[in-house]
Short mmCIF file of C-alpha atoms in Angstrom, two decimals:
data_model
loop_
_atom_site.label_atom_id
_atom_site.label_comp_id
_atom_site.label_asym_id
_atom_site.label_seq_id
_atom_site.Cartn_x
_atom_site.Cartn_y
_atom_site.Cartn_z
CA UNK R 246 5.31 40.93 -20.38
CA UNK R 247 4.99 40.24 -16.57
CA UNK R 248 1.33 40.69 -17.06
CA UNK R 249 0.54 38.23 -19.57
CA UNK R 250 2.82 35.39 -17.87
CA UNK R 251 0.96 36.26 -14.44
CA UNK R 252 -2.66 35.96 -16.63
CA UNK R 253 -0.94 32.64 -18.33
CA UNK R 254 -0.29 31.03 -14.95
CA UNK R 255 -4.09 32.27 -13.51
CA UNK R 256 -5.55 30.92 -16.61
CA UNK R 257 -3.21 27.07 -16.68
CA UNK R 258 -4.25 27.03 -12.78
CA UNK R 259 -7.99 27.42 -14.01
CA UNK R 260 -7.17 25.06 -16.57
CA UNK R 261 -6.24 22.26 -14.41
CA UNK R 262 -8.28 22.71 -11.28
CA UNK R 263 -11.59 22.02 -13.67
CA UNK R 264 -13.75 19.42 -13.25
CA UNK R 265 -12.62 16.37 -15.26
CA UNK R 266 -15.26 13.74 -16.59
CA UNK R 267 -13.94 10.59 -17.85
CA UNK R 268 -15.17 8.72 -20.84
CA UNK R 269 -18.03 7.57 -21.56
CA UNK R 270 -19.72 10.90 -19.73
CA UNK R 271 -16.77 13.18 -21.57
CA UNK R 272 -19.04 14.68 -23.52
CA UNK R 273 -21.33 16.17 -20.65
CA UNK R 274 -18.40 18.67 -19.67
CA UNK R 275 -18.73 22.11 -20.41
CA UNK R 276 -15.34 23.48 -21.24
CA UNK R 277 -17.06 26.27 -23.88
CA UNK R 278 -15.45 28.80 -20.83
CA UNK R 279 -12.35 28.14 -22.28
CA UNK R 280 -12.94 29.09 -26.01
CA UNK R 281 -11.79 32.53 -25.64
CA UNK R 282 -8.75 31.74 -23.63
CA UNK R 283 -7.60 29.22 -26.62
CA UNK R 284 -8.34 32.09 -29.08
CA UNK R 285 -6.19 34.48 -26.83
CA UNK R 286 -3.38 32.19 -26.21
CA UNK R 287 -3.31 31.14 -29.96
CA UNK R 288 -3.31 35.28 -31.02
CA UNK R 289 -0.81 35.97 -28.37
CA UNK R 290 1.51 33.14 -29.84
CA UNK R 291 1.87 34.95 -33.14
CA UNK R 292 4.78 37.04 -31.61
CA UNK R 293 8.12 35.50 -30.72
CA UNK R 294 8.70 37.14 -27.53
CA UNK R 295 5.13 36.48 -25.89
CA UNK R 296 6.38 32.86 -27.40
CA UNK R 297 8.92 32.43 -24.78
CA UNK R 298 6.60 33.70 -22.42
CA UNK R 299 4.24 31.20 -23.28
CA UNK R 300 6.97 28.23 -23.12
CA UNK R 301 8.13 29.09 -19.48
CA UNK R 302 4.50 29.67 -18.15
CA UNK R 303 3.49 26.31 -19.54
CA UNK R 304 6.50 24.58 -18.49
CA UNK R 305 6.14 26.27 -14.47
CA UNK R 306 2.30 25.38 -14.49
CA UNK R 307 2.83 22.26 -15.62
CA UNK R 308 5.32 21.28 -12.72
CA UNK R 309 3.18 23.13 -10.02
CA UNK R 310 -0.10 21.30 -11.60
CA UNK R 311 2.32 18.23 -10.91
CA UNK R 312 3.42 19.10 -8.19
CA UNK R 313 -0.15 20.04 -6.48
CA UNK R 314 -1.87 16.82 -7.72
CA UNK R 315 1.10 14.27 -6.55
CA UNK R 316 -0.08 16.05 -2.86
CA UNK R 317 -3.45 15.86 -3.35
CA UNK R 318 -3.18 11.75 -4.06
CA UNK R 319 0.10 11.47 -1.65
CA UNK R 320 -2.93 12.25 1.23
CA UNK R 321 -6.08 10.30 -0.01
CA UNK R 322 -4.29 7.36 -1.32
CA UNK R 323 -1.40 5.27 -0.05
CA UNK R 324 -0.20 2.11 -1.97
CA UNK R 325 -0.38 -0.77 0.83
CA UNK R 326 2.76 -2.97 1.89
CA UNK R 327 3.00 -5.69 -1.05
CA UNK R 328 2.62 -9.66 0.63
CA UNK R 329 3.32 -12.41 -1.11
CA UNK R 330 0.68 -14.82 -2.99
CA UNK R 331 0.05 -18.19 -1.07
CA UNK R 332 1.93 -21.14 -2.67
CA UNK R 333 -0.14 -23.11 -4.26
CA UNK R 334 -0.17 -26.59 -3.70
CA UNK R 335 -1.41 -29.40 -5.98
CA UNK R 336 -5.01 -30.03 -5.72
CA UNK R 337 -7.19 -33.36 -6.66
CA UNK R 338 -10.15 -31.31 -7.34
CA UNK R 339 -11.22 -29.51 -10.55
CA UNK R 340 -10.31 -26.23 -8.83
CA UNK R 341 -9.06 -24.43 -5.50
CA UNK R 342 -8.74 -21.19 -5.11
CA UNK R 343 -5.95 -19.83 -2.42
CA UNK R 344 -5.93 -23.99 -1.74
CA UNK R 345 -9.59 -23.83 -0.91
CA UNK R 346 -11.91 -26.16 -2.27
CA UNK R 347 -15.63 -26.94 -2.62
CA UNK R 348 -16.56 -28.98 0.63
CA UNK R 349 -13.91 -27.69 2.52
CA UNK R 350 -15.23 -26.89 6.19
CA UNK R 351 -15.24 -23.20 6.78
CA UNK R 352 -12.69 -24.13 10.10
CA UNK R 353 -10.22 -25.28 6.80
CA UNK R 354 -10.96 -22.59 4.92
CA UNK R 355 -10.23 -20.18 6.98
CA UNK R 356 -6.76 -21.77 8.37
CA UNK R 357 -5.57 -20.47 4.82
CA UNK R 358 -7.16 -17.79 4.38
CA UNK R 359 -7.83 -16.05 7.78
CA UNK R 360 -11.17 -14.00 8.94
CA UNK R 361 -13.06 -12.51 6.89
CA UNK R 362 -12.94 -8.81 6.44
CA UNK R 363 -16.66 -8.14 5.15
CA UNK R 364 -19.88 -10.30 4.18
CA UNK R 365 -21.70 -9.36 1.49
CA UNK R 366 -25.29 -10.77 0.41
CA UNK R 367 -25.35 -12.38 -3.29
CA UNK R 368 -27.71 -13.75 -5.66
CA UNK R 369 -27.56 -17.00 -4.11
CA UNK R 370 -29.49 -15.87 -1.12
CA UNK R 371 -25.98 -16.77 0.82
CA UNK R 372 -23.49 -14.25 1.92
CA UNK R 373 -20.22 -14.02 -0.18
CA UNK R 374 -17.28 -13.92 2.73
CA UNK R 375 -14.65 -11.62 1.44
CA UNK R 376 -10.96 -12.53 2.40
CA UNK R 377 -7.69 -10.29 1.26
CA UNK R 378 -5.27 -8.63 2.55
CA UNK R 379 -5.72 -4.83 1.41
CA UNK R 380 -7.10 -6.58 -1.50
CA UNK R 381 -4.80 -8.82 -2.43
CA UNK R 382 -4.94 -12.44 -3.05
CA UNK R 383 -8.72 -11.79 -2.81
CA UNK R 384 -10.79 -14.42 -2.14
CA UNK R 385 -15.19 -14.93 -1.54
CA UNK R 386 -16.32 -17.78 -0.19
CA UNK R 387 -19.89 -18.89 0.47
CA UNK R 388 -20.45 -22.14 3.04
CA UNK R 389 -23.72 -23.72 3.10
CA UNK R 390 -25.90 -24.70 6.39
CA UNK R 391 -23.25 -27.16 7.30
CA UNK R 392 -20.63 -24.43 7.29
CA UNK R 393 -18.92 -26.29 4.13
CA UNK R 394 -17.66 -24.06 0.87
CA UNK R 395 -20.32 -24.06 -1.60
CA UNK R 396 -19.21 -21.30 -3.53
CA UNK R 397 -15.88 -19.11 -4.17
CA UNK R 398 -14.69 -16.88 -6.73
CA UNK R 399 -11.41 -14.75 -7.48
CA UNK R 400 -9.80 -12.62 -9.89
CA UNK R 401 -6.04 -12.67 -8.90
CA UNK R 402 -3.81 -15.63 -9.70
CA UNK R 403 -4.05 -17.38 -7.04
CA UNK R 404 -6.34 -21.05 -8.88
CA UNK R 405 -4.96 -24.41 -9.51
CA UNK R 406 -6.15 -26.72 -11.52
CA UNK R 407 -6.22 -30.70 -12.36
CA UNK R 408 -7.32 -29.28 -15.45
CA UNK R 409 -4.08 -26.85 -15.58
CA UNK R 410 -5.98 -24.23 -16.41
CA UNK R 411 -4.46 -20.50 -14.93
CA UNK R 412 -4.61 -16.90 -15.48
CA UNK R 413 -2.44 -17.25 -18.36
CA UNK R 414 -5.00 -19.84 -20.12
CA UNK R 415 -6.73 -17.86 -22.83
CA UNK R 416 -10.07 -19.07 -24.06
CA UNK R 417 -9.85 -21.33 -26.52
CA UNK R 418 -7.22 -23.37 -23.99
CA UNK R 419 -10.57 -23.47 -21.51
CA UNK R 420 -12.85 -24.83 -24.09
CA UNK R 421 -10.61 -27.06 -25.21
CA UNK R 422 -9.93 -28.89 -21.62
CA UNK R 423 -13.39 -28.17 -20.32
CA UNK R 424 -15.67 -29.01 -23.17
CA UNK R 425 -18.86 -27.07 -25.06
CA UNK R 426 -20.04 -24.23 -22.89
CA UNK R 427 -23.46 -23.68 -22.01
CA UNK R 428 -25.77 -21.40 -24.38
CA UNK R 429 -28.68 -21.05 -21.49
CA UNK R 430 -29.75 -22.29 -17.79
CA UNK R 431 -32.81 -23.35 -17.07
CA UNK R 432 -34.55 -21.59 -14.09
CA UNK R 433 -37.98 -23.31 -12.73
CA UNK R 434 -39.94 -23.52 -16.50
CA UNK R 435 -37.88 -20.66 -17.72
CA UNK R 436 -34.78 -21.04 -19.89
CA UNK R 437 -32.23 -18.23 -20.19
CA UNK R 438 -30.31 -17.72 -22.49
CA UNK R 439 -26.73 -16.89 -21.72
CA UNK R 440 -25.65 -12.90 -23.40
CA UNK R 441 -21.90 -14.11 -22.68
CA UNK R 442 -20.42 -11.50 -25.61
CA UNK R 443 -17.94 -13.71 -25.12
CA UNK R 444 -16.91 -12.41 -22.39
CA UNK R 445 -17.11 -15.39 -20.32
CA UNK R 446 -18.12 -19.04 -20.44
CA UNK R 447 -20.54 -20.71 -17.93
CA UNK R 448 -19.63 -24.91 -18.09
CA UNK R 449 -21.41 -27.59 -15.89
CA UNK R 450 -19.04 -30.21 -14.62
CA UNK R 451 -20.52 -32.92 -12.92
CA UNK R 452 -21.48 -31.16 -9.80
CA UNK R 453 -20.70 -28.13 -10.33
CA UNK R 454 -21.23 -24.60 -12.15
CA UNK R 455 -18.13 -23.15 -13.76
CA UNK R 456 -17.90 -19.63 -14.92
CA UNK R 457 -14.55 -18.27 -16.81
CA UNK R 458 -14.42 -14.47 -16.92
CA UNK R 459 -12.10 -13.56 -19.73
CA UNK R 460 -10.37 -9.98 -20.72
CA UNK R 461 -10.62 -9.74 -24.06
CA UNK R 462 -8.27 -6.28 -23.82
CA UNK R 463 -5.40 -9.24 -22.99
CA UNK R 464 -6.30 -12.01 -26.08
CA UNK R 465 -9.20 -13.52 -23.64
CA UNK R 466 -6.81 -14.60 -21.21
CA UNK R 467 -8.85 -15.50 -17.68
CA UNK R 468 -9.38 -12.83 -15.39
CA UNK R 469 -11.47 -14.57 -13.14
CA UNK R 470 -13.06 -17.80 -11.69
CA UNK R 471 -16.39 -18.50 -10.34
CA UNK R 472 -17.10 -22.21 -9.00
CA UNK R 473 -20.52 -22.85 -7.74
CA UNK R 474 -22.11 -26.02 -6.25
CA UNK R 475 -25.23 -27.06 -7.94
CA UNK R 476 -27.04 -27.28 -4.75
CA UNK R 477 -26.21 -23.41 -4.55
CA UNK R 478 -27.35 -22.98 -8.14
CA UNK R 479 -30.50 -24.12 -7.22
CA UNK R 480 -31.21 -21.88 -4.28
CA UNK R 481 -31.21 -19.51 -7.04
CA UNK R 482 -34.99 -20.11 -8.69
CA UNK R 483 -34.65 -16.91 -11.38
CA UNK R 484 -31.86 -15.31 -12.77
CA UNK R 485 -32.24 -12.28 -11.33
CA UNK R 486 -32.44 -12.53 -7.42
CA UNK R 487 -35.34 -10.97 -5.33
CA UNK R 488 -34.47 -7.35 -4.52
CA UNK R 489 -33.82 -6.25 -0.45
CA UNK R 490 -32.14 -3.95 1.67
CA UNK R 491 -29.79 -6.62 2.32
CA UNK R 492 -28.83 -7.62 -1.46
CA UNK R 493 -28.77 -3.88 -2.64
CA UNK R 494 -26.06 -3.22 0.18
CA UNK R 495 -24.30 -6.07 -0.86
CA UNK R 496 -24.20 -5.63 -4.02
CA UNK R 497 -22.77 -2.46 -3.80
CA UNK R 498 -19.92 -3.15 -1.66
CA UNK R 499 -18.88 -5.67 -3.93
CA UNK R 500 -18.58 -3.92 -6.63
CA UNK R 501 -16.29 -1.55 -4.62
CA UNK R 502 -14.24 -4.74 -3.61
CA UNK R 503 -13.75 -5.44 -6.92
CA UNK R 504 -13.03 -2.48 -8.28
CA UNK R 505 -9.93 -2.18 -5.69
CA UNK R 506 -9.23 -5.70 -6.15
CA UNK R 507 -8.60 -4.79 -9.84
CA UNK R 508 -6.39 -1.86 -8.91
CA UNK R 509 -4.25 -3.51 -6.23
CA UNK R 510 -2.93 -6.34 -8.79
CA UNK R 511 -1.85 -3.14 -11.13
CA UNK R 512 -0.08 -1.49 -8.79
CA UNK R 513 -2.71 1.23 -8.16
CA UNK R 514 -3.62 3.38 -5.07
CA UNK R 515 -6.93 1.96 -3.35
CA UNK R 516 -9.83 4.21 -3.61
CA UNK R 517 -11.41 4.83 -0.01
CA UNK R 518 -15.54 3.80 0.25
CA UNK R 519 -17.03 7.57 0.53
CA UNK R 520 -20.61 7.61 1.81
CA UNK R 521 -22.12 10.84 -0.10
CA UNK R 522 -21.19 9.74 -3.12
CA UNK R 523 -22.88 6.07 -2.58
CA UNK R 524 -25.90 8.27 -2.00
CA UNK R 525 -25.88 10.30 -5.30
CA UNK R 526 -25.17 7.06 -7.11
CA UNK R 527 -27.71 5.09 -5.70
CA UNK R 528 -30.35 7.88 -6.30
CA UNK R 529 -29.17 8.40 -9.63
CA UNK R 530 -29.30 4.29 -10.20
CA UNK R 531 -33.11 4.34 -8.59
CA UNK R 532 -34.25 7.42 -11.33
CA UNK R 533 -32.86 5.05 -14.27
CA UNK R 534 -34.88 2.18 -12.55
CA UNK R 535 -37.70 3.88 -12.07
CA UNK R 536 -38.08 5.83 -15.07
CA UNK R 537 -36.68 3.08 -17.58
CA UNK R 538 -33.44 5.14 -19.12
CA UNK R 539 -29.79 4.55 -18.92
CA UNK R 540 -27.85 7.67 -19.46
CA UNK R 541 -24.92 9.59 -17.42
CA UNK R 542 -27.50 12.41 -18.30
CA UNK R 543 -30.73 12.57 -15.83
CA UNK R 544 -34.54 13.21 -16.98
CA UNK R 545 -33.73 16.60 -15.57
CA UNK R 546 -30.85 17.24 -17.84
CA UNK R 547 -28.24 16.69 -14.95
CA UNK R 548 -24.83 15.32 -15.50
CA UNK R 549 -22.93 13.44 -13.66
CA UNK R 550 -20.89 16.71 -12.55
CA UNK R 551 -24.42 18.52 -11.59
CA UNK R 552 -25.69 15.55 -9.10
CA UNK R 553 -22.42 15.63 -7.49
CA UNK R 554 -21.78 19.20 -7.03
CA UNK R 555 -25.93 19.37 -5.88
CA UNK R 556 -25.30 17.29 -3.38
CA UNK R 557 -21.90 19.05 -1.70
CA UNK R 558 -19.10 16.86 -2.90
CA UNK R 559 -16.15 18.37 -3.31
CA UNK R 560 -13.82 17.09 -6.19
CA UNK R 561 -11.19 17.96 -8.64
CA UNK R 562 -11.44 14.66 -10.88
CA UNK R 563 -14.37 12.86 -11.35
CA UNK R 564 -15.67 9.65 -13.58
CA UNK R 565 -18.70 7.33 -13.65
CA UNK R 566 -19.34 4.44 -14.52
CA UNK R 567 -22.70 2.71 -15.45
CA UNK R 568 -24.25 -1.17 -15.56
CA UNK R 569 -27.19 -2.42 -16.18
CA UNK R 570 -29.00 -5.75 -16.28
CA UNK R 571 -26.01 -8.05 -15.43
CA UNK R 572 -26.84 -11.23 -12.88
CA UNK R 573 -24.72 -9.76 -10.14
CA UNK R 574 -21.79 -7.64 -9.23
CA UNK R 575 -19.59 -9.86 -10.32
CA UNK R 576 -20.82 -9.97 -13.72
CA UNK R 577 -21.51 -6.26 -13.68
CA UNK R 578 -17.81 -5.59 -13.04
CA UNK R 579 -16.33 -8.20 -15.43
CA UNK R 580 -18.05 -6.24 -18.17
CA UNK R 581 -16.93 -3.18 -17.04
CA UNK R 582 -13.47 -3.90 -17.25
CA UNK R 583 -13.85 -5.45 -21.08
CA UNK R 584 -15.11 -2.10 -22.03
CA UNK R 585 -12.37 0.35 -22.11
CA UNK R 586 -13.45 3.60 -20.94
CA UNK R 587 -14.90 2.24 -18.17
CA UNK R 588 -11.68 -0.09 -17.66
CA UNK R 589 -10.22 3.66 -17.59
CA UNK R 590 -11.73 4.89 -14.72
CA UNK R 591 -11.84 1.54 -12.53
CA UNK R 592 -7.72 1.70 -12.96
CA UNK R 593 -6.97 5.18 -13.05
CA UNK R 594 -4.43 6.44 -10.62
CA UNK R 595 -5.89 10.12 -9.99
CA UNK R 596 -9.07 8.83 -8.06
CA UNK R 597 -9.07 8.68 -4.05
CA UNK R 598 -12.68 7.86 -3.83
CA UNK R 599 -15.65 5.40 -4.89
CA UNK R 600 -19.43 5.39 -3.54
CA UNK R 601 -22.23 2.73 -5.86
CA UNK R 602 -25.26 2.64 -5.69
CA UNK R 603 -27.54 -0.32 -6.89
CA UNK R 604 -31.68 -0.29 -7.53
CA UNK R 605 -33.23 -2.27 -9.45
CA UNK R 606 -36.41 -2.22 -12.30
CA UNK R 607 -39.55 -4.23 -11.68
CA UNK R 608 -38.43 -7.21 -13.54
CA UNK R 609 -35.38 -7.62 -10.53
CA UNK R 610 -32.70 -6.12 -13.09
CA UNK R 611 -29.82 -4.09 -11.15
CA UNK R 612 -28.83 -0.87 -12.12
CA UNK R 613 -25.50 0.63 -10.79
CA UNK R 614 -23.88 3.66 -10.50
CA UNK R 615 -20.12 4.28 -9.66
CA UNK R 616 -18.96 7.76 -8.93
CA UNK R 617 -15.08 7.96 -8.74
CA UNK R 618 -13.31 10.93 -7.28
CA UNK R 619 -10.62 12.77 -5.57
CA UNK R 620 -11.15 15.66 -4.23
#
């Protein structure tokens, strides 16, 4: 009897030190190792006393696998000191954000919402200025020439309104204040038209570009807010900006904002930028671009488990996540987050890590790659 508990324990420790994928790349994990320890647990079970055997071995590996993995996240992943969100103060202009406004010097700006922690290149051909505080109330700004706001997004609940519009406004609320919204955008002779799933709505008031991100997981209530001047719009001649060193960097470490952004406001560990894994993700996101696929699964037949483990990184959980084709980071993690297995691994409390890794095809399309982790 103190055989097959000992084996039971060695064979739940195997169980839960595996290599996890996440949805959508579940199916690309190899558990067909563990057949024959199902079929021997499940003929051992027949008798009563190898029963009760079974019960307490599953009971103490279950606390020790609880026990080890509450360690292993205790280390990697702290939850930051909570601060409170700014008070918001009425505002004559369609929106502010954090009390900011379009045309606000940066000198203003920045008097509410401090330095800024990171600048990140964006579609625009302007640099999105990224203000938090361990990502929360998380603001980007962009300031034209003149060093006025002339962009600025968020996706914390932090807006106000003359319109009234807030995070708890669902969709049909935003139509209904800011009118009909738009179905394409014209781009030099080309016009695009707009693949909102609705998802979000892109409106044009007077002056300026409106797009309302809405999670459709929480009845299309907002989730976020992009304002952009038209000026800024127009720096922007295709819908797909010119590809650089400088955009593909920025890019990605947006989409890691982002994706910490969104796990700060639920309460969630913050994942910690990890290098190696930007590197597999961004090779894996150049083979899709180059080759014209999009698959967790390579040309070669490698999974997302295989590129990892090929290139050294260590793990115990792992998930990825995929995009393709969407305008910017922005975008890209919007629609993430409305589909719900990847919405699982952007908020899942087990991962220490993120590296992404953006190319792009040779029509100027991103591709992106997120490799979560803990190791």
């Amino acid at each position: 009897m103190r055989k097959i508990f000992m084996l039971l324990i060695i064979l739940m420790l195997l169980f839960f030190a595996r290599p996890i994928w996440e949805e959508p790349v579940g199916e690309y994990v190899d558990l067909s190792f563990l057949d024959s320890v199902d079929d021997a647990i499940e003929n051992l079970a027949a008798d009563a006393n190898v029963t009760i055997a079974l019960d307490d071995a599953k009971e103490f590996t279950s606390r020790l696998a609880s026990q080890l993995q509450a360690l292993v996240l205790t280390s990697t992943s702290q939850m930051p000191e909570a601060v409170e969100k700014p008070e918001l103060s009425e505002t004559d202009s369609l929106f502010a954000i954090h009390n900011v406004t379009l045309g606000m010097s940066k000198e203003e700006a920045q008097a509410k919402v401090g330095l800024p922690l990171r600048l990140m290149r964006n579609e625009y051909g302007s640099d999105w200025h990224s203000y938090h505080t361990n990502y929360q109330n998380y603001v980007l700004l962009s300031y034209n020439k003149d060093g006025n706001v002339d962009g600025m997004f968020t996706n914390q609940d932090i807006i106000s309104s003359t319109e009234g519009i807030t995070m708890q406004s669902n969709k049909e609320e935003v139509r209904n204040l800011l009118g009909v919204p738009l179905k394409s955008l014209q781009k030099g002779n080309v016009q695009y038209i707009l693949d909102t799933r609705e998802e979000y709505d892109l409106f044009k008031v007077d002056h300026l570009y409106v797009t309302v991100f809405y999670d459709i997981h929480e009845e299309s209530t907002v989730t976020a807010l992009q304002v952009i001047h038209e000026d800024l719009e127009k720096e922007r001649q295709e819908i797909y900006a010119a590809p650089n060193d400088e955009i593909r960097e920025g890019y990605e470490y947006l989409l890691f904002e982002l994706t910490n952004s969104a796990r700060i406001q639920r309460e969630l560990p913050l994942l910690k930028w990890d290098q190696e894994a930007m590197l597999t993700a961004r090779k894996h996101s150049e083979d899709m671009a180059e080759n014209e696929y999009f698959n967790h699964t390579n040309i070669d037949g490698e999974s997302p488990f295989d590129r990892m483990s090929n290139d050294g990184i260590d793990f115990f959980v792992a998930g990825e996540n995929l995009a393709y084709g969407q305008y910017s980071s922005i975008f890209a993690h919007e629609g993430l987050m409305n589909s719900m297995g990847h919405r699982e691994n952007i908020v899942k409390p087990d991962f220490g890590y993120l590296g992404v890794g953006a190319a792009y095809n040779n029509e100027n399309q991103p591709f992106y790659t997120a490799n979560f982790f803990n190791r």
